[in-house]
Structures are given as structure tokens and as C-alpha cells.
PDB file of C-alpha atoms in Angstrom:
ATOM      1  CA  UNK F   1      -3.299  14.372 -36.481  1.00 53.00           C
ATOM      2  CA  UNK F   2      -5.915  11.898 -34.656  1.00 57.00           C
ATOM      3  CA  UNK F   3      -2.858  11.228 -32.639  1.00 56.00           C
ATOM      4  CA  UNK F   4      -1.583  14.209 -31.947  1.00 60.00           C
ATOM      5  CA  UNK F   5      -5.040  15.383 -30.759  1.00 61.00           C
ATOM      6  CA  UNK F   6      -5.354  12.365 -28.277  1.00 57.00           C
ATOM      7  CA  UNK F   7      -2.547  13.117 -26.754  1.00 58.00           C
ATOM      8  CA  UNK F   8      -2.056  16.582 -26.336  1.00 59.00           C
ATOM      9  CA  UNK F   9      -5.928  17.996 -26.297  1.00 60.00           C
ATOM     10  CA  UNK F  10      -7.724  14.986 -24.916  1.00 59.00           C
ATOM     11  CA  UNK F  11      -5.275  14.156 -22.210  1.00 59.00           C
ATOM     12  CA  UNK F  12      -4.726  17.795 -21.117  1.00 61.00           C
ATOM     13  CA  UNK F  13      -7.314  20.343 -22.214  1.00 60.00           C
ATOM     14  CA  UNK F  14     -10.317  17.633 -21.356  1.00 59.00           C
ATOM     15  CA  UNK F  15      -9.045  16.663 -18.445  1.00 58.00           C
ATOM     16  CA  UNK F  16      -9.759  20.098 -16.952  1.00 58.00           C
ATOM     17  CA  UNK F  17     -13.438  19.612 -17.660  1.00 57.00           C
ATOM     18  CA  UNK F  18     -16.235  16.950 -16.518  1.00 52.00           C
ATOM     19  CA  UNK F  19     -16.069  14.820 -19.723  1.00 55.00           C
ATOM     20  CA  UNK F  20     -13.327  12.241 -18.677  1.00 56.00           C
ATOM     21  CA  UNK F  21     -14.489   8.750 -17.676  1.00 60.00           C
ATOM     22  CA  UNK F  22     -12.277   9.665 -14.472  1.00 70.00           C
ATOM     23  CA  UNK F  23     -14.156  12.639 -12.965  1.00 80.00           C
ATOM     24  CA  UNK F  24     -14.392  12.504  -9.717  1.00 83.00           C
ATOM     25  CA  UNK F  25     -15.536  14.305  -6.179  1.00 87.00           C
ATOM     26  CA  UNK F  26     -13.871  17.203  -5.053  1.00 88.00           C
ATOM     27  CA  UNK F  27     -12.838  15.184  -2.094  1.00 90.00           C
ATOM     28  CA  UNK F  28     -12.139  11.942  -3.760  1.00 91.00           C
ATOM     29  CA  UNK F  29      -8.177  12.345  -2.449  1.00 91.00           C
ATOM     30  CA  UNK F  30      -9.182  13.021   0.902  1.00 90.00           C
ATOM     31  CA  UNK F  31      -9.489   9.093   1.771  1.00 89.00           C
ATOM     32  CA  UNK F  32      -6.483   8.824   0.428  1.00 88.00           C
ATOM     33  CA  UNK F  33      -4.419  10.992   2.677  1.00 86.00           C
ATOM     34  CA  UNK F  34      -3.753   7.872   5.126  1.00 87.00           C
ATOM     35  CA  UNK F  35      -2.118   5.827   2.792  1.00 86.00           C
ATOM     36  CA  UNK F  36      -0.053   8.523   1.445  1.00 85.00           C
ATOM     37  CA  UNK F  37       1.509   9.110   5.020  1.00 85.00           C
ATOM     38  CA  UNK F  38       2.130   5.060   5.328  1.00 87.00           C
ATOM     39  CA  UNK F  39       4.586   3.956   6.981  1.00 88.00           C
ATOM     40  CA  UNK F  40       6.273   6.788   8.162  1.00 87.00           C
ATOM     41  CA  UNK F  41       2.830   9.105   9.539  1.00 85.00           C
ATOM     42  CA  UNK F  42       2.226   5.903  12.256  1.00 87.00           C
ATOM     43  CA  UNK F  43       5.122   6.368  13.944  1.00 86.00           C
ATOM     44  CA  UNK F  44       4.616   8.322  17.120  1.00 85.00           C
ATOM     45  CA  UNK F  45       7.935   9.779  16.995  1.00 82.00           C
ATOM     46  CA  UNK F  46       6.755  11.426  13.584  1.00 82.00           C
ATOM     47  CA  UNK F  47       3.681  13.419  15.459  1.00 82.00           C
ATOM     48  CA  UNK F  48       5.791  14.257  18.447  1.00 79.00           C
ATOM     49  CA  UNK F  49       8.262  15.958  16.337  1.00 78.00           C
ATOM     50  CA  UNK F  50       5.592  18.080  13.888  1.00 77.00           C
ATOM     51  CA  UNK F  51       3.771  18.843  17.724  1.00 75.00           C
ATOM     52  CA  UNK F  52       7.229  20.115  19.673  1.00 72.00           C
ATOM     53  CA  UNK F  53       8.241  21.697  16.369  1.00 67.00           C
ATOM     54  CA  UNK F  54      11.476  19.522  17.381  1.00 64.00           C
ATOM     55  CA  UNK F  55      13.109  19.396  13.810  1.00 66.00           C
ATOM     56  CA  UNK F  56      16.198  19.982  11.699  1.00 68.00           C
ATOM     57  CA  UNK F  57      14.091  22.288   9.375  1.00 74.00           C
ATOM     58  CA  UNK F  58      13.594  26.129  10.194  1.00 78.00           C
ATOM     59  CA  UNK F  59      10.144  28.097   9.546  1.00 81.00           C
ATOM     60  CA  UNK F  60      11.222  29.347   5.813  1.00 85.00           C
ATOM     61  CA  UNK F  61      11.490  25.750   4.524  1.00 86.00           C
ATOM     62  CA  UNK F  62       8.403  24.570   6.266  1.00 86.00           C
ATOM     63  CA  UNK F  63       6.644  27.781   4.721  1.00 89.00           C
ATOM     64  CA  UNK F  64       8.318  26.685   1.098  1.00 91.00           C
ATOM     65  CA  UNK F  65       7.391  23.607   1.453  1.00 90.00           C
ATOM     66  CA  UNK F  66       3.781  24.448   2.378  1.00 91.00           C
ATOM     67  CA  UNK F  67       3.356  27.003  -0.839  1.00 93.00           C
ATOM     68  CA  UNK F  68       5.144  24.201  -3.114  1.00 92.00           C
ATOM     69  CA  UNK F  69       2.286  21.422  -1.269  1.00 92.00           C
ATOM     70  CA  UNK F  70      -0.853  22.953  -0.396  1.00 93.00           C
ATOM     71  CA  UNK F  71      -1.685  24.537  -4.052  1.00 93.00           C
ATOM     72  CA  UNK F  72      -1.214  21.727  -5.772  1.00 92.00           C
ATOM     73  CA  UNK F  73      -3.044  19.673  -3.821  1.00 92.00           C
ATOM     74  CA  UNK F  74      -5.799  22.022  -3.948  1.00 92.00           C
ATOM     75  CA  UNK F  75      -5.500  22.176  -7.915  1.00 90.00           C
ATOM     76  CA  UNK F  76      -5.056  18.528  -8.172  1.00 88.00           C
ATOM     77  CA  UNK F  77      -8.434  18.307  -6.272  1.00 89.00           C
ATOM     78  CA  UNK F  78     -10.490  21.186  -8.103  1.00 87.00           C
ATOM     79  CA  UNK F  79      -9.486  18.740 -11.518  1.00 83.00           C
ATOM     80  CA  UNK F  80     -12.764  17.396 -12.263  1.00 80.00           C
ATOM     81  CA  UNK F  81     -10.552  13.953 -13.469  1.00 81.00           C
ATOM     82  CA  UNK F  82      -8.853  11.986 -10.860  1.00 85.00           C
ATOM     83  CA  UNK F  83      -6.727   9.081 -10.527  1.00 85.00           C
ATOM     84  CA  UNK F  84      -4.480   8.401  -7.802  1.00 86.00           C
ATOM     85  CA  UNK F  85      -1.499   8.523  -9.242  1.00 85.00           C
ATOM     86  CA  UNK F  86      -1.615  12.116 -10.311  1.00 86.00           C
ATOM     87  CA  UNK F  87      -0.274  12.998  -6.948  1.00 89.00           C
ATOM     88  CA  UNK F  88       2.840  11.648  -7.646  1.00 89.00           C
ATOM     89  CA  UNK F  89       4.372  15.438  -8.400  1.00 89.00           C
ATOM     90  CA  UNK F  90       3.401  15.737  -4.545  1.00 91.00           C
ATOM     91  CA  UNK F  91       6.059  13.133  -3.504  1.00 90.00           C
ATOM     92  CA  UNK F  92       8.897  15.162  -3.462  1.00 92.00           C
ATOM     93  CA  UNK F  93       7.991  17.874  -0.901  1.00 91.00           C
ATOM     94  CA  UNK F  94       6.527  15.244   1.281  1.00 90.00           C
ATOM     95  CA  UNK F  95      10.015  13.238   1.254  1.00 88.00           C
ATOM     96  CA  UNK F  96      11.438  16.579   2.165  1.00 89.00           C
ATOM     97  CA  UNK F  97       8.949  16.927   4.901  1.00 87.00           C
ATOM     98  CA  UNK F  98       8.840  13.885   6.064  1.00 85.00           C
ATOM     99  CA  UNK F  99      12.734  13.439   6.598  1.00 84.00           C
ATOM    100  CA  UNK F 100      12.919  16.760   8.285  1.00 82.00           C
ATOM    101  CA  UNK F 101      10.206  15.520  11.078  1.00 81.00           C
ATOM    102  CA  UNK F 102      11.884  11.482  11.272  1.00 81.00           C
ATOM    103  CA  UNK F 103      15.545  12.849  11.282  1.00 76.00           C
ATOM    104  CA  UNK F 104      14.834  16.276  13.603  1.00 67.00           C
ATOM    105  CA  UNK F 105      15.326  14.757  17.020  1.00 61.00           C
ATOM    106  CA  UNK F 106      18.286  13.294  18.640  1.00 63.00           C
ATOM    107  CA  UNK F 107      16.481  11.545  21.477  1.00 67.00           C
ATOM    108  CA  UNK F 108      15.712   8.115  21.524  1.00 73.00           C
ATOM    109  CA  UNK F 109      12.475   6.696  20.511  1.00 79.00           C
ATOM    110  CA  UNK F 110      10.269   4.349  22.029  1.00 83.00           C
ATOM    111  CA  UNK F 111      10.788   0.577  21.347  1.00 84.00           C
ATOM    112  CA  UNK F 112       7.532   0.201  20.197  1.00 86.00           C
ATOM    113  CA  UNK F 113       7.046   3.006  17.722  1.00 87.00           C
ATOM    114  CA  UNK F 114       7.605   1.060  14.714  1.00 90.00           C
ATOM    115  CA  UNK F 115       4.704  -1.439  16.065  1.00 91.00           C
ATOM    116  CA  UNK F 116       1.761   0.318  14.531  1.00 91.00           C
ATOM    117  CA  UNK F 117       2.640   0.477  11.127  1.00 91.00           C
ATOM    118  CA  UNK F 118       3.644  -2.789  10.984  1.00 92.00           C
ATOM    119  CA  UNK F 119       0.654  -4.272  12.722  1.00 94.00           C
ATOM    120  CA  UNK F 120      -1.229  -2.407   9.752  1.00 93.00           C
ATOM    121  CA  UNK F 121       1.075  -4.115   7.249  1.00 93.00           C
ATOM    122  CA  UNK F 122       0.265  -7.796   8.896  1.00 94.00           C
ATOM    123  CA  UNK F 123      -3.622  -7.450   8.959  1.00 94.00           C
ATOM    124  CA  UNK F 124      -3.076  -6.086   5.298  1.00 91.00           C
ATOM    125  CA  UNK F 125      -0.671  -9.454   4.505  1.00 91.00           C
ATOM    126  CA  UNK F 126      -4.108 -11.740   6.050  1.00 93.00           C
ATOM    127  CA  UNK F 127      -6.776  -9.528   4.404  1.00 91.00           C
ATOM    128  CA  UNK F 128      -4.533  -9.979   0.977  1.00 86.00           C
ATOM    129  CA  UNK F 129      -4.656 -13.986   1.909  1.00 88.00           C
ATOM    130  CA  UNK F 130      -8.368 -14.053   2.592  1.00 88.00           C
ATOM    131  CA  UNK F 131      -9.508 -12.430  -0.243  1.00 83.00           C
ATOM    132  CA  UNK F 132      -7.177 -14.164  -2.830  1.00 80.00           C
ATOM    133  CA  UNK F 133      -8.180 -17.028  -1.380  1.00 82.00           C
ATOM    134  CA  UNK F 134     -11.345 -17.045  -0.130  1.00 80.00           C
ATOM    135  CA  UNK F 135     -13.335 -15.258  -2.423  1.00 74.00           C
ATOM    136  CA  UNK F 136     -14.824 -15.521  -6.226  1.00 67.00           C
ATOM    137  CA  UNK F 137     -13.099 -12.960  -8.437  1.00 61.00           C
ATOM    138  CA  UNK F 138     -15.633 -12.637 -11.000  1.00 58.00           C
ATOM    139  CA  UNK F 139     -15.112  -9.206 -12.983  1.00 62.00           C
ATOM    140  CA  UNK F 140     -10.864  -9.273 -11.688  1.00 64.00           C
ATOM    141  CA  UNK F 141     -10.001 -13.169 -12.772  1.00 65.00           C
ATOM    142  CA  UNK F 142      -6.113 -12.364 -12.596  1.00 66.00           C
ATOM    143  CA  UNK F 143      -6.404 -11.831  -9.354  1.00 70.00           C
ATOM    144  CA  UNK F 144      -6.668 -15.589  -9.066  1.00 71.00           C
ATOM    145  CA  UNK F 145      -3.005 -15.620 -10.651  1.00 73.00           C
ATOM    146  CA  UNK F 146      -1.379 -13.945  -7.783  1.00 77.00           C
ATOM    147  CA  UNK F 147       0.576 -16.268  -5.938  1.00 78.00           C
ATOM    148  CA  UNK F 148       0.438 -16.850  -2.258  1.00 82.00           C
ATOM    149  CA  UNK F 149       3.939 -16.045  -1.741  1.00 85.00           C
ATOM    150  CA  UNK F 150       2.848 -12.332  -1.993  1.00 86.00           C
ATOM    151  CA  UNK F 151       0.810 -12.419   1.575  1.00 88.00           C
ATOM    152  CA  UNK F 152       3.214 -14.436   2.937  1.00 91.00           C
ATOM    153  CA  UNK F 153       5.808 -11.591   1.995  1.00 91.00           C
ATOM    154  CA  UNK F 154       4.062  -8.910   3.660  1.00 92.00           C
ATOM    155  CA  UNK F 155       3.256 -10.544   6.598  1.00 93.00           C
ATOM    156  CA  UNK F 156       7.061 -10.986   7.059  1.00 93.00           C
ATOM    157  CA  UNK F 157       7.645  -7.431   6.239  1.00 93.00           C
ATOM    158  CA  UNK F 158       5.486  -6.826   8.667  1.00 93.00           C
ATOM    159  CA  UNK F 159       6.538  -9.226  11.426  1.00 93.00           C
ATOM    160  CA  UNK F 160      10.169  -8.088  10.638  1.00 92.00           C
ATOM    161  CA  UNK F 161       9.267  -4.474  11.892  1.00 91.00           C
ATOM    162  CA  UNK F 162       7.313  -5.853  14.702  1.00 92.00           C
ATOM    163  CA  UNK F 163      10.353  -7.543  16.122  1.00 91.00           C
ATOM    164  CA  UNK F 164      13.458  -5.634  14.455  1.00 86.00           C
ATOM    165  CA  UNK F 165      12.560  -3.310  17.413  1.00 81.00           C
ATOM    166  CA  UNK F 166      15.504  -0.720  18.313  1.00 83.00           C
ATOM    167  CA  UNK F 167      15.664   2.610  20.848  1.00 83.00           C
ATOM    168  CA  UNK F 168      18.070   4.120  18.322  1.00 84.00           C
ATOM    169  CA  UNK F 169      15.998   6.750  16.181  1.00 81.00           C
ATOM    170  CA  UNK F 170      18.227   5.950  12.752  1.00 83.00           C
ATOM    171  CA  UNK F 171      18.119   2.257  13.178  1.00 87.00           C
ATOM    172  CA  UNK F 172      14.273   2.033  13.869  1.00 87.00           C
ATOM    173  CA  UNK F 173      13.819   4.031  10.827  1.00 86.00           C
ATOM    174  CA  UNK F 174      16.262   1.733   8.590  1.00 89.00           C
ATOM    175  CA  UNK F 175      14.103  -1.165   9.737  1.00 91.00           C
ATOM    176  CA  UNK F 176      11.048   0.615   8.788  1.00 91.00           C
ATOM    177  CA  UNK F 177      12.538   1.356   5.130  1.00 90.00           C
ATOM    178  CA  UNK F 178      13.766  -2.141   4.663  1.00 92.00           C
ATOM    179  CA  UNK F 179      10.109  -3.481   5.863  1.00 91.00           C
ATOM    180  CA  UNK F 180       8.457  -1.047   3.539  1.00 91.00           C
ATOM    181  CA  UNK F 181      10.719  -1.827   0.613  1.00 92.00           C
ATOM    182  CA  UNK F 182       9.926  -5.730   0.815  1.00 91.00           C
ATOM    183  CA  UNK F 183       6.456  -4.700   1.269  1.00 90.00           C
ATOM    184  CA  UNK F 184       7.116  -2.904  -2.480  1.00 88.00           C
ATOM    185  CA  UNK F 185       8.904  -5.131  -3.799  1.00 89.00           C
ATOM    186  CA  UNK F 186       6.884  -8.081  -3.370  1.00 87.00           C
ATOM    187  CA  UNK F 187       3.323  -6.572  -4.126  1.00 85.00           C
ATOM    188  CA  UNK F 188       4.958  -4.794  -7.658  1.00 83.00           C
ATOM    189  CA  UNK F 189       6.233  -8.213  -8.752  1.00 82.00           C
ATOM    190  CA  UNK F 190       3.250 -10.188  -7.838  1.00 80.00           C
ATOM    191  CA  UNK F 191       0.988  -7.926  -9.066  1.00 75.00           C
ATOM    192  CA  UNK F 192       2.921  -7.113 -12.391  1.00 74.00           C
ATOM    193  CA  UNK F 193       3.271 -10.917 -13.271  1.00 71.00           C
ATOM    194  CA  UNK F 194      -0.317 -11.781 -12.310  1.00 67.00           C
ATOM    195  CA  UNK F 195      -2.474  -9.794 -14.981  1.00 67.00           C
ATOM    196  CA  UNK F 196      -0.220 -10.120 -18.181  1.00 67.00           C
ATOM    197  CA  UNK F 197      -1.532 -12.780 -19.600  1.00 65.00           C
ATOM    198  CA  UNK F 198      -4.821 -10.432 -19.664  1.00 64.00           C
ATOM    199  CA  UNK F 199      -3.149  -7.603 -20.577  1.00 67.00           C
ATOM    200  CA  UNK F 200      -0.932  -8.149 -23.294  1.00 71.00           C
ATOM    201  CA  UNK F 201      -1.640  -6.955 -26.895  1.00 74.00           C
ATOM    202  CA  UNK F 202       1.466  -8.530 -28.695  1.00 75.00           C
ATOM    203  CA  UNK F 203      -0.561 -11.690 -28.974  1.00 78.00           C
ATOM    204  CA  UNK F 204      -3.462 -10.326 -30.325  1.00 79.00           C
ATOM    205  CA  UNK F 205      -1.716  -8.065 -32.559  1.00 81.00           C
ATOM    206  CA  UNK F 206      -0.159 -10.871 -34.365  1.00 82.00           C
ATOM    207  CA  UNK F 207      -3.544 -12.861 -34.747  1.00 84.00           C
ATOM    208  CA  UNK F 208      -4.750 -10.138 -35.933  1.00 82.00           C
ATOM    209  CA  UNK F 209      -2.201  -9.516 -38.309  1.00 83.00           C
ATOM    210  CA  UNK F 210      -2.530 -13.182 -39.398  1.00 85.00           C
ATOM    211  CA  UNK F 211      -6.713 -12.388 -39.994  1.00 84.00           C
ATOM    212  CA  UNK F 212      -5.783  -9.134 -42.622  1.00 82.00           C
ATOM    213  CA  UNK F 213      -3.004 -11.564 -44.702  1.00 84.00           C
ATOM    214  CA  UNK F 214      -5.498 -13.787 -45.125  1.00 85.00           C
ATOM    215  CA  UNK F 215      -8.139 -11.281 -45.905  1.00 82.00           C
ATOM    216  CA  UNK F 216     -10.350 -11.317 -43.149  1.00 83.00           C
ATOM    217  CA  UNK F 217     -11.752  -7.891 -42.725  1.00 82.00           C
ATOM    218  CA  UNK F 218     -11.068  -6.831 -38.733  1.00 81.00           C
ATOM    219  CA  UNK F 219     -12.545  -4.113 -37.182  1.00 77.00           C
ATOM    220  CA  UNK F 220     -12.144  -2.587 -33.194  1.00 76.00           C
ATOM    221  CA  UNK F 221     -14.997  -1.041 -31.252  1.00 75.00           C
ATOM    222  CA  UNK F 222     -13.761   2.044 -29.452  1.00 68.00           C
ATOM    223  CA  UNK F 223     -10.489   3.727 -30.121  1.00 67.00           C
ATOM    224  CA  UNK F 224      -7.379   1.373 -29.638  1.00 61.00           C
ATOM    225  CA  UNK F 225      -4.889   4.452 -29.944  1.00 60.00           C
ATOM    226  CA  UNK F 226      -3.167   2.958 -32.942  1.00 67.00           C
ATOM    227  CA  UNK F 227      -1.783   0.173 -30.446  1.00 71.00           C
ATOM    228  CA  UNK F 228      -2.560  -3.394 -32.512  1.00 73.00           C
ATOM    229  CA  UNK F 229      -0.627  -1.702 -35.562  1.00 73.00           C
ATOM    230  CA  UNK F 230       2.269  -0.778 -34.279  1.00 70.00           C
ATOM    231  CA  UNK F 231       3.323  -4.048 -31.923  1.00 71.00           C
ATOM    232  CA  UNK F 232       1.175  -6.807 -34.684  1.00 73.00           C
ATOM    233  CA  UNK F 233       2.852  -4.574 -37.159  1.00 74.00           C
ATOM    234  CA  UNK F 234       0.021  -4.466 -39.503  1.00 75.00           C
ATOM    235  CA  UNK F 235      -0.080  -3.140 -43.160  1.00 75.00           C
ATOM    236  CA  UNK F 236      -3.569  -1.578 -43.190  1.00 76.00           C
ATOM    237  CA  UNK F 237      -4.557   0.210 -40.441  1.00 73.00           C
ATOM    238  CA  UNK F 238      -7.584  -1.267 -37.860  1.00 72.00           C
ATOM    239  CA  UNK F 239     -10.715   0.402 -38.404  1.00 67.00           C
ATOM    240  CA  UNK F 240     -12.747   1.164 -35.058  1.00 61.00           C
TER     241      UNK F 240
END
């Protein structure tokens, strides 16, 4: 039943109100907004096309698209808890969107209108270097586990969009999803493989498995969510 009310009252019904550890601002998703757009909202050619309303999409599926977007943003925000991925139900109507602007216009673009976003992804790729190497990670020690191929990735992603440079509307924007997809790819497996050794629980589960055969009392400060039993596979449950 403690179970049952975790996960369908606490992460549902409390979320509404200001008793999560995750409440935030009303405008806390406003900063935000940039990345969201990234890659495709620094390409000139995208602004042109939402300006000269020069698209393959007519007024009724910009309108849809708007009612589908714009109230649950608003809802989203008005949520006293926030985390960023919550807007991930957005995603779809701004793929839809954001195809309709990119794919709307037949003329060429400029040579240079993949530049911006990957001048953004370079400085990121040094920034990433600087700080991972550069600087004491006191309270985020995994950080010191990422590997320095992971900079070195982006700033090739980046470099690769940079130079990849084409006139021709559907090849610039291949080179700008193959960019962004290394980008991806190398930051989820760098990041994923850094912090595990600080994040898993099968370890711990089994020592503390180990403690209760040997009858060691364990206890748990704080609500573990039934985790240490199920993966340590313990007999007796884990008081907190």
C-alpha cells in the first residue's frame, strides 16, 4: 500500500502542490527555451521561413499545433514542481513545427547558416574541456570520470558542421542532424558510463544482504522505495 501510495498519490496528486523538493518559479522553463530550439532555432533559414510565413504547413495546422503547444506549456509552468524533462510531451509538436519551417522553402540557403549553431557546439566542446579539466569537482566527483574523448567529440561535431558547409537546403540540414546526433551520442555515453560506479545499488544491496545473514541489524535513513530489497534480494525488509 506504502507503494502504491508513492507512486500514484505522491508522484501525481503532490506534485500539483508546493510540497515537492522540485518546486520551482513560474518562469523556471523560460531559460530553458534556447536550448530547446538547439540546433535547428540558429539557423537563419529557420527565422526567415516562420517571418515570410514561407512553409509547407497551412494556417489550420499552425493553429493545431499552437492549441496542442501553448496550454501545455502554460500548465507545465503553473506546476509548482519542475524538472526539465517534463517537457518532453512538448517534443512532438515542436518536431512537427520545426520540420514544417526547415523543409517549407525550396530556395537555397546561405553557406553559412549552419555556422552558428555549430560555433555554439565548439565553445560548448572547450567549456566541457575546461571545466573537466581545470576545475575541483567537490560535491560532483564523477565528473572527474568523464573521459576527454567526450570534448574532443563535440568539438568535431561541431567543426564538422562548420565545414560540411552546403547551398542545398536538405543537405545542410542532414549535416546539421548528423552533427547533432554525434553531439548525442557522445555526451549520453560519456555521461552514462561516468557516474555508475556512484550510482549503482546492486553492490550495496548485496553487502547489505551479506550484513542481515549474518545478523547485523541494518537500517536506511529516508525512504529507499523498497529498492535494496528487491536487486540485494533481501529476506527481511530494510527499515528506514
Amino acid at each position: 500500500l506504502d507503494q502504491v501510495r508513492a507512486e500514484f498519490l505522491h508522484q501525481t496528486a503532490d506534485r500539483m502542490k508546493d510540497i515537492s523538493a522540485h518546486t520551482r518559479p513560474l518562469w523556471w522553463y523560460l531559460p530553458f527555451l534556447p536550448l530547446v530550439f538547439f540546433p535547428w532555432g540558429y539557423k537563419p533559414s529557420f527565422w526567415a521561413s516562420l517571418v515570410a510565413r514561407d512553409n509547407n504547413m497551412g494556417r489550420k495546422q499552425w493553429l493545431f499545433l499552437m492549441i496542442w503547444l501553448v496550454p501545455a506549456f502554460l500548465f507545465l509552468s503553473v506546476i509548482a514542481t519542475k524538472k526539465f524533462h517534463y517537457l518532453l510531451p512538448l517534443v512532438p509538436p515542436l518536431v512537427i513545427g520545426i520540420s514544417g519551417l526547415l523543409t517549407g522553402r525550396d530556395r537555397p540557403v546561405r553557406p553559412w547558416d549552419n555556422h552558428l549553431a555549430g560555433l555554439i557546439i565548439i565553445i560548448s566542446g572547450l567549456f566541457l574541456y575546461v571545466y573537466r579539466t581545470f576545475t575541483a569537482h567537490t560535491h560532483n566527483q564523477w565528473l572527474d570520470q568523464v573521459s576527454l574523448l567526450l570534448p574532443a567529440a563535440v568539438v568535431a561535431s561541431g567543426l564538422l558542421i562548420i565545414c560540411a558547409r552546403s547551398t542545398d537546403r536538405v543537405h545542410a540540414i542532414k549535416i546539421m542532424a548528423l552533427g547533432s546526433l554525434m553531439v548525442l551520442f557522445s555526451v549520453y555515453t560519456a555521461l552514462l558510463a561516468a557516474p555508475r560506479p556512484f550510482t549503482r545499488l546492486d553492490q550495496i544491496s548485496h553487502v547489505i544482504a551479506d550484513l542481515q545473514k549474518s545478523g547485523v541489524p541494518v537500517g536506511h535513513l529516508g525512504s529507499h522505495r523498497e529498492q535494496f530489497e528487491f536487486m540485494g534480494r533481501l529476506t527481511r525488509p530494510l527499515d528506514d
